[in-house]
Coordinates of C-alpha atoms in Angstrom, one line a residue:
X87 CA -16.0 -5.1 11.6
X88 CA -14.5 -3.6 14.3
X89 CA -10.8 -2.7 14.8
X90 CA -8.1 -0.9 17.1
X91 CA -5.0 0.9 15.7
X92 CA -2.3 1.9 17.8
X93 CA 0.6 3.6 16.5
X94 CA 4.2 3.7 18.2
X95 CA 7.3 5.8 17.2
X96 CA 8.3 8.6 14.4
X97 CA 5.8 11.0 12.0
X98 CA 6.2 7.9 9.2
X99 CA 4.9 5.5 11.3
X100 CA 1.7 8.2 11.9
X101 CA 1.5 9.3 8.3
X102 CA 1.1 5.2 7.4
X103 CA -1.4 4.7 10.3
X104 CA -3.4 7.7 9.0
X105 CA -3.5 5.9 5.4
X106 CA -4.5 2.5 7.1
X107 CA -7.3 4.4 9.0
X108 CA -8.5 6.2 5.7
X109 CA -8.6 2.4 4.1
X110 CA -10.6 0.9 7.0
X111 CA -13.2 4.0 7.0
X112 CA -13.7 3.2 3.5
X113 CA -14.6 0.0 3.7
X114 CA -17.0 0.8 6.4
X115 CA -14.7 -0.6 9.6
X116 CA -15.4 1.4 12.7
X117 CA -13.0 2.0 15.4
X118 CA -13.1 0.3 18.7
X119 CA -11.4 -0.4 22.0
X120 CA -9.0 -3.2 22.0
X121 CA -11.3 -5.6 23.8
X122 CA -14.2 -5.0 21.4
X123 CA -12.4 -5.2 18.1
X124 CA -12.1 -7.9 15.9
X125 CA -8.9 -6.8 14.3
X126 CA -5.6 -5.1 16.5
X127 CA -3.5 -3.7 14.6
X128 CA -0.1 -2.5 16.0
X129 CA 1.9 0.0 13.9
X130 CA 5.1 -0.5 16.0
X131 CA 8.4 1.3 16.6
X132 CA 12.0 -0.1 17.6
X133 CA 13.8 3.0 17.8
X134 CA 15.1 2.0 21.3
X135 CA 14.6 -0.5 23.9
X136 CA 11.8 1.3 25.7
X137 CA 10.4 1.3 22.5
X138 CA 10.3 -2.6 21.9
X139 CA 9.0 -2.9 25.7
X140 CA 6.4 -0.4 24.9
X141 CA 5.2 -2.6 22.2
X142 CA 5.3 -6.1 24.0
X143 CA 3.0 -4.4 27.0
X144 CA 0.1 -3.9 24.8
X145 CA 0.5 -7.4 22.6
X146 CA 0.2 -8.8 26.5
X147 CA -2.7 -6.9 27.3
X148 CA -4.7 -7.3 23.9
X149 CA -3.8 -11.1 24.3
X150 CA -5.2 -10.9 27.9
X151 CA -8.6 -9.0 27.2
X152 CA -9.4 -9.9 23.9
X153 CA -7.7 -13.2 22.7
X154 CA -10.2 -13.7 20.4
X155 CA -8.8 -11.1 17.8
X156 CA -6.9 -11.2 15.3
X157 CA -3.6 -9.5 16.3
X158 CA -1.4 -8.0 13.7
X159 CA 2.3 -6.4 13.8
X160 CA 3.4 -4.1 11.0
X161 CA 6.1 -1.6 11.5
X162 CA 9.8 -1.5 12.7
X163 CA 9.7 -4.0 15.8
X164 CA 7.5 -6.6 13.9
X165 CA 10.2 -6.5 10.6
X166 CA 13.5 -6.3 12.9
X167 CA 12.6 -8.8 15.4
X168 CA 10.5 -11.5 13.1
X169 CA 11.6 -14.6 14.9
X170 CA 11.6 -13.2 18.6
X171 CA 7.8 -12.2 17.7
X172 CA 7.3 -15.8 16.8
X173 CA 8.8 -17.3 19.9
X174 CA 7.1 -14.7 22.3
X175 CA 4.2 -14.3 20.5
X176 CA 3.2 -17.3 18.5
X177 CA -0.3 -16.0 17.6
X178 CA 0.3 -12.7 16.3
X179 CA 0.7 -12.5 12.7
X180 CA 3.5 -10.0 11.3
X181 CA 2.9 -8.1 7.8
X182 CA 5.4 -5.9 6.3
X183 CA 3.9 -2.5 5.2
X184 CA 4.0 -2.8 1.7
X185 CA 1.6 -6.0 2.0
X186 CA -1.0 -4.9 4.3
X187 CA -3.3 -4.2 1.4
X188 CA -3.3 -7.3 0.4
X189 CA -3.2 -9.4 3.4
X190 CA -5.8 -6.9 5.2
X191 CA -8.3 -6.0 2.5
X192 CA -7.2 -8.5 -0.5
X193 CA -6.5 -5.7 -2.7
X194 CA -3.7 -4.0 -4.2
X195 CA -1.0 -2.6 -1.6
X196 CA -2.2 0.5 0.5
X197 CA -1.4 3.7 -1.2
X198 CA 0.8 5.7 1.8
X199 CA -1.3 8.8 0.4
X200 CA -3.5 10.6 3.4
X201 CA -6.8 13.1 2.7
X202 CA -6.0 14.7 6.1
X203 CA -4.3 14.2 9.7
X204 CA -6.8 13.4 12.2
X205 CA -6.3 14.9 15.7
X206 CA -3.6 17.3 14.0
X207 CA -3.7 20.9 12.4
X208 CA -0.9 20.5 9.9
X209 CA -0.9 17.6 7.4
X210 CA 2.0 15.1 7.1
X211 CA 2.7 13.9 3.9
X212 CA 5.2 10.8 3.4
X213 CA 7.5 11.1 0.3
X214 CA 10.1 8.9 0.8
X215 CA 10.5 5.0 2.5
X216 CA 14.0 3.1 3.7
X217 CA 17.8 4.0 4.5
X218 CA 20.6 2.3 3.8
X219 CA 22.9 3.9 5.8
X220 CA 23.6 1.2 8.3
X221 CA 25.1 3.9 11.3
X222 CA 26.4 1.7 13.6
X223 CA 24.0 2.5 16.4
X224 CA 21.0 2.7 14.3
X225 CA 18.6 -0.3 13.6
X226 CA 16.2 1.2 11.4
X227 CA 18.1 -0.4 8.0
X228 CA 17.4 -3.6 9.1
X229 CA 13.4 -3.3 9.3
X230 CA 13.2 -0.6 6.3
X231 CA 16.5 -1.1 4.2
X232 CA 14.6 -0.5 0.5
X233 CA 14.4 2.6 -0.8
X234 CA 11.5 3.8 -2.3
X235 CA 9.8 7.4 -3.1
X236 CA 6.3 8.2 -4.0
X237 CA 6.1 9.6 -7.6
X238 CA 6.4 13.6 -7.8
X239 CA 2.7 13.9 -9.3
X240 CA 1.0 12.0 -6.7
X241 CA 3.0 14.6 -3.9
X242 CA 1.8 17.3 -6.3
X243 CA -1.5 16.1 -6.2
X244 CA -1.9 15.2 -2.4
X245 CA -0.3 18.7 -1.7
X246 CA -2.9 20.2 -3.4
X247 CA -5.7 18.3 -2.3
X248 CA -4.8 19.2 1.5
X249 CA -4.4 22.7 0.7
X250 CA -8.0 22.8 -0.8
X251 CA -8.8 21.3 2.7
X252 CA -7.8 23.9 4.5
X253 CA -4.4 22.7 5.8
X254 CA -1.8 25.6 5.9
X255 CA 1.3 23.7 6.9
X256 CA 2.5 20.6 5.4
X257 CA 5.4 18.7 6.4
X258 CA 7.2 16.4 4.0
X259 CA 8.3 13.6 5.9
X260 CA 9.9 10.0 5.2
X261 CA 13.1 7.8 6.9
X262 CA 15.6 9.8 4.8
X263 CA 13.5 12.4 2.6
X264 CA 17.0 14.2 1.2
X265 CA 16.9 10.5 -0.8
X266 CA 13.7 11.2 -2.6
X267 CA 14.1 10.4 -6.2
X268 CA 10.7 10.4 -8.5
X269 CA 10.7 6.7 -9.7
X270 CA 8.7 8.0 -13.1
X271 CA 10.9 11.4 -13.6
X272 CA 14.0 10.6 -11.3
X273 CA 13.5 14.2 -9.9
X274 CA 15.5 15.0 -6.6
X275 CA 14.2 16.7 -3.4
X276 CA 15.6 20.2 -4.8
X277 CA 13.2 19.5 -8.0
X278 CA 10.6 18.5 -6.1
X279 CA 10.6 21.5 -4.1
X280 CA 10.6 23.5 -7.5
X281 CA 7.6 22.2 -8.3
X282 CA 6.0 22.5 -5.1
X283 CA 6.7 26.1 -5.1
X284 CA 4.6 26.7 -8.1
X285 CA 1.3 25.4 -6.6
X286 CA -1.3 28.0 -5.9
X287 CA -2.7 28.5 -2.4
X288 CA -1.7 30.1 0.9
X289 CA 0.1 27.5 2.6
X290 CA 3.9 26.6 3.5
X291 CA 6.0 23.6 3.8
X292 CA 8.6 22.1 6.0
X293 CA 11.1 19.3 5.7
X294 CA 10.9 16.7 8.6
X295 CA 14.2 15.6 9.8
X296 CA 16.7 15.8 7.0
X297 CA 20.3 14.1 6.9
X298 CA 23.1 16.7 6.4
X299 CA 24.6 15.0 3.3
X300 CA 21.5 15.3 1.1
X301 CA 21.0 19.0 2.1
X302 CA 22.1 19.9 -1.5
X303 CA 22.6 23.1 -2.8
X304 CA 19.3 23.0 -4.7
X305 CA 17.5 22.4 -1.3
X306 CA 19.2 25.6 0.2
X307 CA 18.7 27.7 -3.2
X308 CA 14.7 26.6 -3.1
X309 CA 14.1 27.6 0.6
X310 CA 16.0 30.8 -0.1
X311 CA 14.0 31.6 -3.6
X312 CA 11.1 30.7 -1.9
X313 CA 10.4 31.8 1.6
X314 CA 6.9 32.4 1.6
X315 CA 6.4 28.5 0.7
X316 CA 9.4 26.7 2.9
X317 CA 10.0 27.0 6.4
X318 CA 13.5 28.5 7.3
X319 CA 14.0 25.5 9.5
X320 CA 15.9 22.5 9.1
X321 CA 16.2 19.3 11.7
X322 CA 19.4 18.2 10.8
X323 CA 20.9 14.9 13.2
X324 CA 24.3 15.7 14.5
X325 CA 24.6 12.7 17.0
X326 CA 27.9 14.0 18.1
X327 CA 29.9 16.9 17.7
X328 CA 33.1 15.0 18.1
X329 CA 34.9 13.6 15.3
X330 CA 36.1 10.7 16.7
X331 CA 32.8 9.7 17.9
X332 CA 30.9 10.4 14.7
X333 CA 33.5 8.1 12.9
X334 CA 33.0 5.2 15.0
X335 CA 28.9 5.7 14.5
X336 CA 29.4 5.6 10.5
X337 CA 27.9 9.0 10.1
X338 CA 29.7 9.9 6.8
X339 CA 30.7 13.4 7.8
X340 CA 32.5 15.6 10.4
X341 CA 31.7 18.6 12.6
X342 CA 33.5 20.8 10.1
X343 CA 30.9 19.5 7.5
X344 CA 28.0 20.0 9.3
X345 CA 29.5 23.6 10.9
X346 CA 29.7 24.6 7.3
X347 CA 26.2 23.3 6.5
X348 CA 24.7 25.3 9.3
X349 CA 26.8 28.6 8.1
X350 CA 25.3 28.3 4.2
X351 CA 21.7 27.7 5.4
X352 CA 22.0 31.0 7.5
X353 CA 23.5 32.7 4.9
X354 CA 20.9 31.8 2.3
X355 CA 17.6 32.0 4.6
X356 CA 17.1 34.7 6.6
X357 CA 16.6 33.4 10.1
X358 CA 16.6 30.3 9.7
X359 CA 16.6 27.9 12.6
X360 CA 18.6 24.7 13.4
X361 CA 17.7 22.0 15.9
X362 CA 19.5 18.8 16.2
X363 CA 19.4 15.0 17.5
X364 CA 22.3 14.3 19.5
X365 CA 22.9 10.5 21.3
X366 CA 24.5 10.9 25.0
X367 CA 26.4 8.0 25.8
X368 CA 27.9 6.1 22.8
X369 CA 29.9 3.2 23.7
X370 CA 33.2 5.0 22.6
X371 CA 32.3 8.6 24.2
X372 CA 34.7 9.7 26.7
X373 CA 34.4 12.0 29.0
X374 CA 36.2 14.4 26.7
X375 CA 34.5 13.5 23.8
X376 CA 31.5 14.4 25.5
X377 CA 32.7 17.7 26.6
X378 CA 34.0 18.5 23.1
X379 CA 30.3 17.3 21.9
X380 CA 28.9 19.7 24.5
X381 CA 30.9 22.9 23.5
X382 CA 30.7 21.9 19.7
X383 CA 26.8 22.7 20.1
X384 CA 26.8 25.5 22.2
X385 CA 29.4 27.2 19.8
X386 CA 27.2 26.6 16.9
X387 CA 24.5 28.2 18.7
X388 CA 21.7 25.7 17.7
X389 CA 18.2 26.6 18.3
X390 CA 17.5 23.4 20.2
X391 CA 18.2 19.8 20.6
X392 CA 16.4 16.2 20.7
X393 CA 18.8 14.0 23.1
X394 CA 18.4 10.4 23.1
X395 CA 20.2 8.3 25.7
X396 CA 22.0 5.6 23.9
X397 CA 20.6 2.4 23.9
X398 CA 22.0 -0.8 22.2
X399 CA 20.0 -2.5 19.8
X400 CA 20.2 -6.2 18.9
X401 CA 22.3 -6.6 15.9
X402 CA 24.1 -3.1 15.2
X403 CA 27.6 -2.8 15.5
X404 CA 27.8 -1.0 18.4
X405 CA 25.6 -3.3 20.4
X406 CA 28.8 -5.7 20.2
X407 CA 31.0 -2.8 22.1
X408 CA 31.5 -2.4 25.7
X409 CA 28.8 -0.1 26.8
X410 CA 29.2 2.8 29.5
X411 CA 27.4 2.7 33.1
X412 CA 23.3 4.1 32.9
X413 CA 24.5 6.7 35.9
X414 CA 27.1 8.4 33.1
X415 CA 24.6 7.9 30.1
X416 CA 21.7 9.4 32.5
X417 CA 24.4 12.1 33.8
X418 CA 25.5 13.1 30.4
X419 CA 21.7 13.3 29.2
X420 CA 21.0 15.6 31.6
X421 CA 23.6 17.7 30.9
X422 CA 22.8 17.9 27.1
X423 CA 19.2 18.8 28.0
X424 CA 20.3 21.5 30.3
X425 CA 22.1 23.0 27.2
X426 CA 18.6 22.5 25.0
X427 CA 16.8 24.3 27.7
X428 CA 18.9 27.2 27.5
X429 CA 19.7 26.9 23.2
X430 CA 15.8 27.4 23.3
X431 CA 15.4 30.4 25.6
X432 CA 18.0 32.1 23.9
X433 CA 16.4 31.5 20.5
X434 CA 13.2 32.6 21.9
X435 CA 14.7 35.6 23.1
X436 CA 16.5 36.8 20.0
X437 CA 12.9 36.8 18.1
X438 CA 11.6 39.2 20.4
X439 CA 10.6 42.7 18.3
X440 CA 10.5 40.6 15.2
X441 CA 7.5 39.6 12.6
X442 CA 6.9 36.4 12.3
X443 CA 4.6 34.4 10.3
X444 CA 2.9 32.1 12.9
X445 CA 0.6 28.6 11.6
X446 CA -1.9 28.2 14.3
X447 CA -2.1 24.6 15.7
X448 CA -4.5 24.5 18.8
X449 CA -6.8 26.8 21.3
X450 CA -6.7 26.1 24.9
X451 CA -7.5 27.5 28.3
X452 CA -4.1 29.4 28.2
X453 CA -5.1 31.2 24.6
X454 CA -4.4 30.6 21.0
X455 CA -1.0 28.7 20.4
X456 CA 1.2 28.4 17.4
X457 CA 4.5 28.1 15.8
X458 CA 6.8 30.1 13.8
X459 CA 8.7 29.3 10.1
X460 CA 11.6 28.5 12.2
X461 CA 9.9 26.6 14.8
X462 CA 9.2 28.7 17.7
X463 CA 6.3 28.2 19.9
X464 CA 4.4 31.2 20.3
X465 CA 1.0 32.3 22.6
X466 CA -1.1 34.4 20.9
X467 CA -2.4 37.4 23.1
X468 CA -5.4 38.8 22.5
X469 CA -6.3 36.7 19.4
X470 CA -10.1 36.2 18.3
X471 CA -11.3 32.8 18.8
X472 CA -12.0 32.3 15.3
X473 CA -8.0 32.9 14.3
X474 CA -6.5 30.2 12.2
X475 CA -4.3 29.4 9.2
X476 CA -1.4 31.3 8.8
X477 CA -1.1 35.0 10.5
X478 CA 1.4 37.6 10.5
X479 CA 2.5 38.1 14.4
X480 CA 4.8 40.8 16.4
X481 CA 6.2 38.9 18.9
X482 CA 6.4 41.2 22.2
X483 CA 8.3 39.1 24.7
X484 CA 9.6 35.6 25.5
X485 CA 9.6 33.8 28.6
X486 CA 11.8 30.6 28.7
X487 CA 11.7 28.8 25.5
X488 CA 7.9 30.2 24.7
X489 CA 7.3 33.3 22.7
X490 CA 4.4 35.9 23.2
X491 CA 3.1 37.9 20.0
X492 CA 0.5 40.2 18.9
X493 CA -1.3 39.6 15.9
X494 CA -0.5 42.6 13.3

């Protein structure tokens, strides 16, 4: 049998697709182009309107080029818009993530454990799924509102196997990883971190995006106590730097709490970097509120931003409110991206002269490229072609958001 697998969206989807890919491989299936596949499986995303359009575009291509194939949709778009899909694409089959094993392979549900990560030098481990926060702009809880966590022993075994295969950086990912709770022992993320710290091997662990409220004192303590194990980096979604907007977003914290968490991290973890998500053009964001957000981010000296232009998601609370004009949203997003560029340049410049542990990611025409624990991109000058894994580097100069360094 031949299959075509396409992944849209976040790291969680990528990990799930890797698990599906490995399941196909163990059963003797072979990957093929969409036109030649017996099964076309789309692991979908619905975080923005554009994500929906991308999925629908590929569905139409498959139906046109390979109408005889079995077309299966899974993921957030499939879960959140099932009725819409059945109307628009009646031949498409919708299967939930935790039903794929039974529906595709007639076996137990696919376990989201991976033995590697195709095309990547670092490995990603899904430790948690689901979110029930229901932020007023977010569609994800409508698709993944059941919270699940992988048993802690399984996480530790997965990390051990990946390290033995040579992966030097492991990324813990999930929909809301701070909500990790071992279903067997009740261990939270902090307790899991302490167990990870005790594992043998030369590797480091990075947290994917993690919500502010779930970064407990225990998580910070683990980062501080085991600097060789945990990256001095957090991606803390902010979404707005204005308290009035945060309240309308149903974010459950204010700017004072966010600033306090950043200060606590910086005080306990040397050289810690904080990156953030921010939304431009939320319906209740006035020009004054936007400027408040801009000033808050600049004053806090974050290290970089992931800027989203607000996109109303049908079914969410904010989608029913009066929307801002597209040109206003675009202009605000551009201002935030200009701030992001400056923040990244300032951060890169601040590291010149320092020694960093760099994980080598790839070798290209421009040389060897890697990333520091605090997520600074580095080009290694005069590095040998066989350089790999975790290496010590002296940062010699910065050019914009990029650092250059030499092996020690």
